XYZ file of C-alpha atoms in Angstrom:
376
model
C -9.538 -0.667 43.964
C -6.811 -2.183 45.187
C -6.204 -4.547 42.225
C -2.574 -5.392 40.723
C -3.658 -2.727 37.707
C -4.548 -0.258 40.395
C -1.341 -0.523 42.229
C 0.917 -0.054 38.944
C -1.054 2.705 37.998
C -0.520 4.583 41.793
C 3.137 3.391 41.606
C 3.639 5.020 38.115
C 2.344 8.296 39.524
C 4.097 8.591 42.528
C 7.079 7.041 41.262
C 10.798 9.481 40.752
C 10.578 10.677 36.978
C 13.986 9.022 36.141
C 12.730 5.742 37.937
C 9.271 4.958 36.434
C 9.963 1.698 34.795
C 12.071 0.337 37.918
C 9.015 1.355 39.982
C 6.707 -0.350 37.213
C 8.967 -3.571 37.096
C 8.868 -4.194 40.925
C 5.137 -3.658 41.183
C 4.435 -5.991 38.257
C 6.814 -8.884 39.787
C 4.275 -8.384 43.106
C 1.317 -8.182 41.005
C 1.500 -10.479 37.902
C 4.411 -12.576 38.821
C 6.784 -10.684 36.116
C 10.312 -11.136 36.161
C 11.644 -8.985 33.158
C 10.228 -5.677 31.971
C 12.178 -3.244 29.474
C 10.625 -0.297 27.757
C 11.723 0.283 24.042
C 11.181 3.475 22.494
C 10.640 4.621 19.025
C 13.994 6.694 17.662
C 13.290 9.970 15.957
C 13.335 8.257 12.484
C 10.728 5.982 13.511
C 13.056 3.465 12.072
C 14.496 1.260 15.342
C 13.004 0.556 18.905
C 15.583 1.345 21.444
C 15.738 -0.295 24.821
C 15.734 2.052 27.775
C 18.135 -0.517 29.430
C 21.155 -2.110 28.222
C 18.755 -4.594 25.476
C 19.743 -4.757 21.668
C 17.993 -2.277 19.293
C 15.236 -3.932 17.443
C 14.907 -3.142 13.420
C 13.147 -6.065 12.157
C 9.516 -5.013 10.841
C 8.465 -8.429 11.653
C 9.348 -8.692 15.334
C 6.846 -8.908 17.635
C 7.583 -5.730 19.327
C 6.975 -4.047 16.028
C 3.680 -5.674 15.372
C 2.451 -3.817 18.497
C 3.886 -0.971 17.778
C 2.587 -0.705 14.330
C -0.906 -2.203 15.169
C -1.094 -0.625 18.621
C -2.337 -3.876 20.418
C -0.409 -6.667 22.761
C 1.312 -9.236 21.130
C 2.292 -12.456 22.961
C 4.980 -14.772 21.672
C 6.593 -17.518 23.644
C 5.570 -16.308 27.300
C 6.885 -12.734 26.431
C 4.123 -9.908 26.006
C 4.934 -6.800 24.049
C 2.468 -4.031 24.973
C 1.934 -0.562 23.107
C 3.249 2.652 25.045
C 1.358 5.885 24.191
C -1.423 8.294 25.052
C -3.904 9.973 22.763
C -2.813 8.695 19.748
C 0.942 9.467 20.432
C 3.249 6.289 19.808
C 6.095 6.381 21.938
C 7.130 2.734 21.979
C 6.277 -0.873 23.500
C 6.750 -2.112 26.849
C 8.413 -5.795 27.326
C 7.390 -8.200 29.909
C 7.914 -11.795 30.613
C 6.675 -14.101 31.646
C 2.849 -12.882 30.742
C -0.273 -15.546 31.257
C -2.328 -15.847 28.027
C -5.359 -14.807 30.198
C -7.192 -12.538 28.407
C -8.193 -10.234 31.562
C -4.773 -10.214 32.368
C -3.449 -9.076 28.965
C -6.238 -6.259 28.967
C -5.061 -5.066 32.287
C -1.298 -4.911 31.364
C -2.481 -2.919 28.254
C -3.788 -0.387 30.037
C -0.569 -0.450 32.408
C 1.316 0.303 29.322
C -0.754 3.199 28.360
C -0.761 4.721 32.055
C 2.752 4.579 31.268
C 2.845 6.435 28.193
C 0.694 9.063 29.987
C 3.664 9.079 32.547
C 6.281 9.322 30.189
C 4.540 12.434 28.517
C 4.305 13.916 32.223
C 8.015 13.705 33.218
C 9.779 14.520 30.186
C 10.361 17.747 30.285
C 11.655 17.247 33.940
C 14.486 14.636 32.909
C 16.774 13.609 30.028
C 16.551 9.971 30.469
C 14.187 9.410 28.163
C 14.652 11.342 25.516
C 18.400 10.552 25.359
C 17.301 6.965 25.356
C 15.441 7.246 22.335
C 18.118 8.770 19.643
C 20.356 6.227 17.561
C 22.654 8.861 17.103
C 23.494 12.320 18.273
C 21.213 15.003 17.032
C 22.790 18.135 15.896
C 21.694 21.503 17.870
C 19.243 22.646 15.221
C 17.799 19.372 15.323
C 17.382 19.277 18.875
C 15.668 22.814 19.022
C 13.074 21.633 16.222
C 12.074 18.417 18.070
C 11.351 20.279 20.910
C 9.196 22.503 19.299
C 6.947 19.988 17.687
C 3.344 19.046 19.877
C 4.009 15.277 19.245
C 4.040 13.056 15.825
C 0.606 11.653 15.963
C -2.842 12.471 17.426
C -6.100 10.813 17.702
C -9.646 12.123 18.339
C -12.745 10.586 17.189
C -13.078 13.054 14.327
C -9.587 12.965 12.934
C -6.189 11.289 12.947
C -3.038 13.271 12.455
C 0.471 12.643 12.045
C 3.544 14.322 11.024
C 6.979 13.670 10.537
C 10.700 15.511 9.907
C 13.774 14.366 7.838
C 16.482 14.090 7.973
C 15.383 13.222 11.330
C 18.767 13.878 13.177
C 19.716 16.735 11.544
C 16.788 18.484 10.261
C 16.987 22.437 10.394
C 14.017 24.650 9.395
C 11.065 22.447 8.651
C 8.432 21.805 11.353
C 4.656 21.502 12.351
C 2.512 22.363 14.552
C -1.216 21.776 15.939
C -3.749 22.197 18.505
C -7.174 21.422 19.130
C -10.035 22.162 21.843
C -12.887 19.840 20.848
C -14.714 22.113 18.416
C -11.604 23.258 16.173
C -8.172 21.803 14.837
C -5.122 24.367 14.409
C -2.727 23.062 11.847
C 0.555 24.854 10.238
C 3.301 23.449 8.376
C 6.781 25.677 7.940
C 8.617 25.355 5.131
C 11.988 26.283 6.392
C 14.711 28.042 4.891
C 18.554 28.982 6.185
C 21.052 26.495 7.336
C 21.714 24.894 11.066
C 20.648 26.804 14.063
C 19.703 29.801 12.053
C 16.720 28.274 10.482
C 15.996 26.704 13.772
C 15.675 30.059 15.313
C 13.477 31.517 12.344
C 11.138 28.797 12.708
C 10.876 28.917 16.210
C 9.716 32.463 16.127
C 7.317 31.833 13.508
C 6.092 28.794 15.458
C 5.627 30.776 18.769
C 4.043 33.837 16.834
C 1.557 31.328 15.436
C 1.191 30.341 18.901
C 0.352 33.568 20.453
C -1.892 34.863 17.914
C -3.916 31.431 18.261
C -4.247 31.567 21.765
C -5.157 35.380 21.587
C -8.138 34.195 19.571
C -7.304 35.828 16.433
C -8.807 34.793 13.080
C -6.415 32.848 10.752
C -5.436 35.532 8.778
C -4.631 37.887 11.519
C -2.556 34.754 12.901
C -0.760 34.817 9.848
C -0.112 38.651 9.798
C 0.934 38.859 13.446
C 3.730 35.676 12.641
C 4.658 38.194 9.422
C 5.318 41.184 11.276
C 7.081 39.250 14.137
C 9.409 37.864 11.540
C 9.691 41.201 9.361
C 10.311 43.469 12.654
C 13.441 41.312 13.317
C 14.808 40.440 9.638
C 13.653 43.541 7.673
C 12.567 41.136 4.940
C 16.168 39.898 4.711
C 14.903 36.202 6.492
C 11.262 34.966 5.469
C 9.662 31.509 5.204
C 6.801 29.818 3.879
C 3.556 28.378 5.779
C 0.536 26.809 5.463
C -1.895 27.723 8.230
C -5.117 26.062 8.681
C -7.958 25.527 10.751
C -10.780 22.738 10.605
C -14.306 23.200 11.990
C -14.957 19.476 13.659
C -18.431 19.971 13.806
C -18.868 21.075 10.137
C -15.790 19.769 8.216
C -15.054 22.990 6.979
C -11.320 23.997 6.562
C -10.096 27.411 6.284
C -6.632 27.815 4.924
C -3.726 30.760 4.496
C -1.259 29.841 2.540
C 2.108 32.133 2.745
C 4.204 30.410 0.029
C 3.137 27.310 1.057
C 4.260 23.639 1.164
C 2.077 21.312 -0.813
C -1.552 20.504 0.043
C -2.915 17.124 -1.525
C -6.268 15.761 -1.121
C -6.598 11.889 -1.231
C -10.298 11.094 -1.928
C -11.855 7.617 -2.762
C -8.373 6.368 -3.685
C -7.738 9.540 -6.332
C -4.886 12.263 -5.625
C -5.578 15.999 -6.222
C -3.453 18.934 -5.355
C -5.954 21.579 -3.632
C -5.327 25.073 -5.702
C -4.940 27.889 -3.109
C -4.336 31.445 -3.396
C -0.313 31.940 -3.063
C 0.296 34.708 -1.021
C 3.781 36.224 0.506
C 5.978 34.331 2.934
C 6.082 34.962 6.376
C 8.325 37.942 6.783
C 8.888 39.038 3.108
C 7.335 42.273 3.336
C 5.799 44.807 5.613
C 2.572 44.766 6.475
C 1.280 41.979 4.205
C -2.406 41.599 4.289
C -3.203 37.836 4.128
C -6.657 36.513 2.840
C -8.201 33.108 3.984
C -10.319 30.771 1.716
C -12.382 27.621 2.994
C -13.523 24.597 1.394
C -15.719 21.690 2.650
C -14.050 18.564 3.748
C -16.113 14.715 2.820
C -15.848 12.061 5.447
C -13.046 9.811 5.050
C -11.033 12.500 3.112
C -6.941 12.534 3.564
C -4.815 15.434 3.430
C -0.923 15.444 2.921
C 1.139 18.633 3.548
C 4.483 18.182 2.213
C 7.440 20.469 1.966
C 9.481 20.903 -1.196
C 12.174 18.786 0.326
C 10.020 15.899 -0.690
C 9.331 16.580 -4.350
C 12.689 18.026 -4.941
C 14.544 15.079 -3.408
C 17.073 13.606 -6.151
C 18.635 10.231 -6.260
C 21.054 9.387 -9.036
C 20.416 12.720 -10.704
C 16.791 12.202 -11.006
C 14.185 14.297 -9.352
C 11.560 12.305 -7.198
C 8.777 14.653 -8.232
C 4.991 14.998 -8.281
C 4.106 11.617 -10.041
C 6.059 9.496 -7.895
C 4.815 11.231 -4.857
C 1.291 10.800 -6.291
C 1.236 7.355 -6.701
C 2.944 6.613 -3.494
C 0.237 8.659 -1.654
C -2.634 6.179 -3.503
C -0.718 3.377 -1.808
C -1.124 4.812 1.760
C -4.961 4.462 1.804
C -5.253 1.627 4.294
C -2.665 3.115 6.570
C -2.893 5.022 9.680
C -1.328 8.975 9.296
C 1.968 8.053 11.125
C 2.183 4.744 9.096
C 1.876 6.617 5.811
C 4.204 9.667 6.718
C 6.673 6.954 8.019
C 6.148 4.995 4.778
C 6.398 8.523 2.429
C 9.439 9.274 4.241
C 11.045 5.613 4.099
C 10.350 5.684 0.313
C 11.948 8.813 -0.251
C 15.035 7.846 1.782
C 15.349 4.549 -0.521
C 15.014 6.678 -3.691
C 18.087 9.099 -2.607
C 19.822 6.241 -1.314
C 20.690 7.411 2.297
C 19.779 10.521 4.311
C 17.996 13.607 2.585
C 20.110 16.799 1.998
C 17.466 19.081 2.217
C 14.582 19.561 4.862
C 11.457 17.458 4.488
C 8.279 17.683 6.363
C 5.297 15.564 5.271
C 1.880 15.732 8.147
C -1.122 13.830 7.202
C -4.749 14.488 8.231
C -7.865 12.086 7.938
C -11.089 13.423 8.555
C -13.422 11.334 10.012
C -16.459 13.257 10.417
C -18.199 15.245 13.129
C -18.911 13.171 16.164
C -21.399 13.481 18.616
């Protein structure tokens, strides 16, 4: 247990929060003869890899760094190695190391070191701004800062499901958001179609998210979770402010999805290459009236099903006085079949930005869930 990989892992766990890369680079130089090490983190928009140091941002999709990030595997080019950095499906970026031998065992060890770095970044990010500050291509608005800190991550993988979500406009998002959690038996997922402008919208979404978390962690049933969030918002705003939400719970053993539709974003099913919208019982948005009695409904997923949750900012996006609409959305969703969930949401929002020829005016949230079936 004293090989160079083990020593590198130990250095990561013992390094000061702001010096993870520096201490790791020194250990890799000693153990593997690596003379250059740089961390590239993906930005909030998922469109550029930004160096922690003074290197150049990487935007080209054909670059070895992007191949490593997209396929989550090491890429060796001209003696330089690019290794994915992430944990449990959450992609954070890539680690560039040079020189790297082509020895397969060494490459596998360095790949595991990249994963260990991903875990440590997740562990220390709450206590330092070094890594958050260096992964933004431009300044976030205050509302966007609040929204991104509210998220559980952007992607999650377990044997029974894969999950990803993304917000747009990434650097100026206001009220749209998503949240998820799982305990090995159930997956909870909520998507919020926010309302209002600026910080006020973020505050309303934050209240709803924390109310739903409080109810979920208290063991309440799905309909009661919606009712608690509804009461929290109504008690503060007396119906003057409210927001739409889709709240879901997936039984990971049976594949049964339970849903509460509180004036929700659109729920779309991609099954065997065909797109269909799930017809849900529309109920009042959270906080609109006092004491709304929410009802939940359930349906079974099939192994291989893909679900998308999209807010109205997607279908209502307008470019050259033309609305993106359901037809364009359905056509694009079919094209995502071979993609991983994170690539699917990134591609859809990229297509949307191209359609409007710039940043979106209204908030948009896209969440993608793949059900791969119950696992032992």
